[in-house]
């Protein structure tokens, strides 16, 4: 049983560069979520998809952030013109939910981004 | 938005001791999950428990939804239990919104 996977696990970049992260959810899961976690804090919601539709975006997701899930399977999160404040752990989660039913979210290992 | 508070913020235990972690939330919830974040940052599911009581080995959890709190019990603690424990909730009546709101966590250190 394969869990949620994320790539890369670590990324170091210089301020102003663009970065892209990938998330592969558990195969039968229709919902995919992105969260961000800074040091000493709990994860904060960024956005989520049901199949290929992006249904909600947090105010934390500035114009420099974009997420896609083109075929309802894997997802990418891109950050353009990175800033030092973007340094954080980016976590992906997936779940299977029917209608409005809430279900267990399973998290990947995260991508740790450091912006120099 | 919904507020989630966890206590205590830090806890140091000797191996073999028992502990209780608490999570208070400010609104009705559809979903409550407990996670253990290991030193490498991986969030490990412990319980999906919007109400009632569940047990899994040395861990058990109880959520009293009407009083808006949940408790996580760790018995006979081991050094491998060290890490940060998070409670996360999904507020009720949010339509299609499915985001979890996390507490700030309890950092547990188990010593020999």
Short mmCIF file of C-alpha atoms in Angstrom, two decimals:
data_model
loop_
_atom_site.label_atom_id
_atom_site.label_comp_id
_atom_site.label_asym_id
_atom_site.label_seq_id
_atom_site.Cartn_x
_atom_site.Cartn_y
_atom_site.Cartn_z
CA UNK A 1 0.00 0.00 0.00
CA UNK A 2 1.76 3.14 -1.24
CA UNK A 3 1.32 6.29 0.80
CA UNK A 4 1.47 9.92 -0.29
CA UNK A 5 4.82 10.77 -1.89
CA UNK A 6 6.44 14.15 -2.46
CA UNK A 7 9.40 15.23 -4.53
CA UNK A 8 11.88 16.67 -3.87
CA UNK A 9 12.30 16.14 -0.14
CA UNK A 10 14.60 19.13 0.19
CA UNK A 11 15.08 22.20 -1.99
CA UNK A 12 17.54 25.04 -1.50
CA UNK A 13 17.14 28.00 -3.81
CA UNK A 14 18.18 31.61 -4.11
CA UNK A 15 15.74 34.44 -3.63
CA UNK A 16 13.98 35.31 -6.87
CA UNK A 17 14.16 31.82 -8.38
CA UNK A 18 11.11 29.70 -9.24
CA UNK A 19 10.57 26.29 -7.65
CA UNK A 20 8.10 23.48 -8.33
CA UNK A 21 7.10 20.65 -6.01
CA UNK A 22 5.26 17.46 -6.89
CA UNK A 23 2.81 15.39 -4.88
CA UNK A 24 1.53 11.91 -5.73
CA UNK A 25 -1.53 11.04 -3.63
CA UNK A 26 -2.76 7.61 -2.58
CA UNK A 27 -4.09 6.17 -5.83
CA UNK A 28 -7.82 5.89 -5.08
CA UNK A 29 -8.05 9.26 -3.30
CA UNK A 30 -10.07 11.99 -5.00
CA UNK A 31 -9.06 14.89 -2.74
CA UNK A 32 -5.60 16.42 -2.56
CA UNK A 33 -4.47 19.16 -0.18
CA UNK A 34 -1.45 21.42 0.19
CA UNK A 35 -0.38 22.79 3.58
CA UNK A 36 2.58 24.87 4.72
CA UNK A 37 4.37 24.52 8.05
CA UNK A 38 6.84 27.01 9.49
CA UNK A 39 9.14 26.32 12.41
CA UNK A 40 7.33 25.80 15.70
CA UNK A 41 3.86 26.05 14.18
CA UNK A 42 1.18 23.62 13.07
CA UNK A 43 0.54 23.15 9.35
CA UNK A 44 -1.64 25.80 7.65
CA UNK A 45 -3.98 25.08 4.77
CA UNK A 46 -3.04 26.46 1.34
CA UNK A 47 -5.40 24.86 -1.20
CA UNK A 48 -7.26 21.70 -2.11
CA UNK A 49 -8.51 19.82 -5.15
CA UNK A 50 -11.37 17.46 -5.69
CA UNK A 51 -10.31 15.44 -8.71
CA UNK A 52 -8.89 18.10 -11.07
CA UNK A 53 -10.95 21.04 -9.73
CA UNK A 54 -9.28 23.47 -7.34
CA UNK A 55 -12.11 24.16 -4.87
CA UNK A 56 -10.56 26.42 -2.26
CA UNK A 57 -7.52 28.64 -1.87
CA UNK A 58 -6.28 30.22 1.33
CA UNK A 59 -5.40 33.90 1.57
CA UNK A 60 -1.89 32.61 2.34
CA UNK A 61 -1.63 31.63 -1.33
CA UNK A 62 -0.35 34.82 -2.89
CA UNK A 63 -0.24 35.49 -6.64
CA UNK A 64 3.24 33.99 -6.73
CA UNK A 65 1.85 30.57 -5.83
CA UNK A 66 0.02 28.32 -8.27
CA UNK A 67 -1.16 24.74 -7.92
CA UNK A 68 -2.44 22.31 -10.51
CA UNK A 69 -3.82 18.81 -10.64
CA UNK A 70 -4.23 18.37 -14.37
CA UNK A 71 -5.60 14.84 -14.60
CA UNK A 72 -6.91 14.44 -11.10
CA UNK A 73 -3.90 12.37 -10.09
CA UNK A 74 -0.59 14.05 -9.12
CA UNK A 75 -0.37 17.74 -8.25
CA UNK A 76 2.28 20.41 -8.59
CA UNK A 77 2.82 23.52 -6.48
CA UNK A 78 4.89 26.27 -8.06
CA UNK A 79 6.31 29.30 -6.28
CA UNK A 80 7.53 32.10 -8.52
CA UNK A 81 10.10 34.71 -7.48
CA UNK A 82 10.76 33.02 -4.15
CA UNK A 83 11.25 35.15 -1.03
CA UNK A 84 12.99 34.26 2.22
CA UNK A 85 9.57 34.18 3.91
CA UNK A 86 8.62 31.24 1.70
CA UNK A 87 11.08 29.03 3.60
CA UNK A 88 8.94 26.32 5.17
CA UNK A 89 7.92 22.67 4.97
CA UNK A 90 5.32 22.14 2.23
CA UNK A 91 3.05 19.20 3.02
CA UNK A 92 0.68 17.35 0.74
CA UNK A 93 -2.21 15.23 1.94
CA UNK A 94 -4.90 13.16 0.28
CA UNK A 95 -8.23 11.63 1.22
CA UNK A 96 -11.24 9.93 -0.25
CA UNK A 97 -14.46 11.80 0.41
CA UNK A 98 -17.94 11.46 -1.06
CA UNK A 99 -20.06 14.58 -1.13
CA UNK A 100 -19.69 16.62 2.04
CA UNK A 101 -18.49 13.68 4.12
CA UNK A 102 -15.25 14.42 5.89
CA UNK A 103 -12.65 11.68 5.81
CA UNK A 104 -9.19 10.93 7.10
CA UNK A 105 -6.39 12.96 5.49
CA UNK A 106 -3.06 11.18 4.99
CA UNK A 107 0.08 13.26 4.75
CA UNK A 108 3.23 12.88 2.69
CA UNK A 109 6.77 13.36 4.04
CA UNK A 110 6.90 17.00 2.93
CA UNK A 111 9.27 19.15 0.89
CA UNK A 112 11.51 21.38 2.99
CA UNK A 113 12.22 24.63 1.13
CA UNK A 114 15.07 26.94 2.11
CA UNK A 115 15.32 30.29 0.33
CA UNK A 116 18.73 31.95 0.67
CA UNK B 1 -12.25 30.73 11.78
CA UNK B 2 -12.18 27.92 14.29
CA UNK B 3 -9.62 28.12 17.11
CA UNK B 4 -7.71 25.03 18.25
CA UNK B 5 -5.70 25.10 21.47
CA UNK B 6 -3.48 22.31 22.73
CA UNK B 7 -2.03 21.81 26.17
CA UNK B 8 0.49 21.46 27.55
CA UNK B 9 2.82 23.05 24.97
CA UNK B 10 5.79 21.02 26.24
CA UNK B 11 6.02 17.81 28.21
CA UNK B 12 9.00 15.83 29.47
CA UNK B 13 8.39 12.28 30.69
CA UNK B 14 10.50 9.48 31.96
CA UNK B 15 10.17 6.25 30.01
CA UNK B 16 7.27 4.20 31.32
CA UNK B 17 5.20 7.17 32.50
CA UNK B 18 1.67 7.95 31.33
CA UNK B 19 0.43 11.26 29.96
CA UNK B 20 -2.68 13.06 28.77
CA UNK B 21 -2.67 15.66 26.01
CA UNK B 22 -5.63 17.98 25.54
CA UNK B 23 -7.16 19.69 22.51
CA UNK B 24 -9.87 22.36 22.86
CA UNK B 25 -11.74 23.71 19.84
CA UNK B 26 -14.07 26.64 19.51
CA UNK B 27 -16.80 25.33 17.18
CA UNK B 28 -18.62 22.15 16.14
CA UNK B 29 -16.52 19.80 14.04
CA UNK B 30 -17.04 17.10 11.41
CA UNK B 31 -13.55 15.71 11.66
CA UNK B 32 -10.88 15.56 14.34
CA UNK B 33 -7.55 13.87 13.78
CA UNK B 34 -4.55 13.34 16.06
CA UNK B 35 -1.10 13.21 14.48
CA UNK B 36 2.41 12.48 15.66
CA UNK B 37 5.10 14.43 13.82
CA UNK B 38 8.40 12.60 13.97
CA UNK B 39 11.82 14.34 14.00
CA UNK B 40 11.98 14.10 10.19
CA UNK B 41 8.74 16.04 9.82
CA UNK B 42 6.46 13.18 8.78
CA UNK B 43 2.91 13.51 10.10
CA UNK B 44 1.71 10.09 11.19
CA UNK B 45 -2.02 9.49 11.61
CA UNK B 46 -2.92 8.33 15.10
CA UNK B 47 -6.69 8.66 15.24
CA UNK B 48 -9.66 9.89 13.23
CA UNK B 49 -12.03 10.64 16.10
CA UNK B 50 -14.78 13.28 15.66
CA UNK B 51 -16.55 11.74 18.66
CA UNK B 52 -16.30 8.81 21.05
CA UNK B 53 -13.33 6.76 22.20
CA UNK B 54 -10.76 4.69 20.31
CA UNK B 55 -7.74 2.69 21.37
CA UNK B 56 -4.70 1.55 19.45
CA UNK B 57 -2.10 -0.26 21.55
CA UNK B 58 -0.65 2.09 24.15
CA UNK B 59 -2.54 5.06 22.72
CA UNK B 60 -6.17 5.96 23.17
CA UNK B 61 -8.24 9.03 22.40
CA UNK B 62 -11.56 10.44 23.50
CA UNK B 63 -13.50 13.28 21.90
CA UNK B 64 -16.44 14.90 23.69
CA UNK B 65 -17.91 16.82 20.77
CA UNK B 66 -20.65 18.52 22.79
CA UNK B 67 -18.02 20.02 25.12
CA UNK B 68 -15.56 20.72 22.30
CA UNK B 69 -12.49 18.91 23.51
CA UNK B 70 -10.44 15.82 22.79
CA UNK B 71 -7.89 13.95 24.88
CA UNK B 72 -4.99 11.77 23.77
CA UNK B 73 -3.68 9.27 26.32
CA UNK B 74 -0.22 7.78 26.06
CA UNK B 75 0.52 4.93 28.44
CA UNK B 76 3.89 3.36 29.27
CA UNK B 77 5.69 5.96 27.18
CA UNK B 78 8.76 5.00 25.14
CA UNK B 79 11.55 7.13 23.70
CA UNK B 80 10.09 6.55 20.24
CA UNK B 81 6.99 8.47 21.35
CA UNK B 82 9.04 11.68 21.36
CA UNK B 83 8.03 14.33 18.87
CA UNK B 84 5.20 16.80 18.39
CA UNK B 85 1.57 15.79 18.72
CA UNK B 86 -0.99 17.77 16.73
CA UNK B 87 -4.73 17.90 16.94
CA UNK B 88 -6.49 19.04 13.73
CA UNK B 89 -10.17 19.73 13.14
CA UNK B 90 -12.58 20.34 10.27
CA UNK B 91 -15.30 22.78 11.22
CA UNK B 92 -18.87 21.62 10.64
CA UNK B 93 -21.12 23.25 8.03
CA UNK B 94 -18.30 24.39 5.79
CA UNK B 95 -19.94 23.17 2.58
CA UNK B 96 -17.29 21.81 0.26
CA UNK B 97 -14.44 23.22 2.37
CA UNK B 98 -12.29 20.42 3.62
CA UNK B 99 -9.33 22.11 5.23
CA UNK B 100 -8.01 20.94 8.56
CA UNK B 101 -7.16 23.59 11.15
CA UNK B 102 -4.23 22.51 13.30
CA UNK B 103 -3.40 23.38 16.88
CA UNK B 104 0.09 24.56 17.82
CA UNK B 105 1.01 21.13 19.11
CA UNK B 106 2.40 19.49 22.24
CA UNK B 107 6.13 18.76 22.12
CA UNK B 108 6.83 15.52 24.00
CA UNK B 109 10.25 14.34 25.07
CA UNK B 110 10.58 10.90 26.65
CA UNK B 111 13.82 10.31 28.50
CA UNK B 112 15.46 7.11 29.73
#
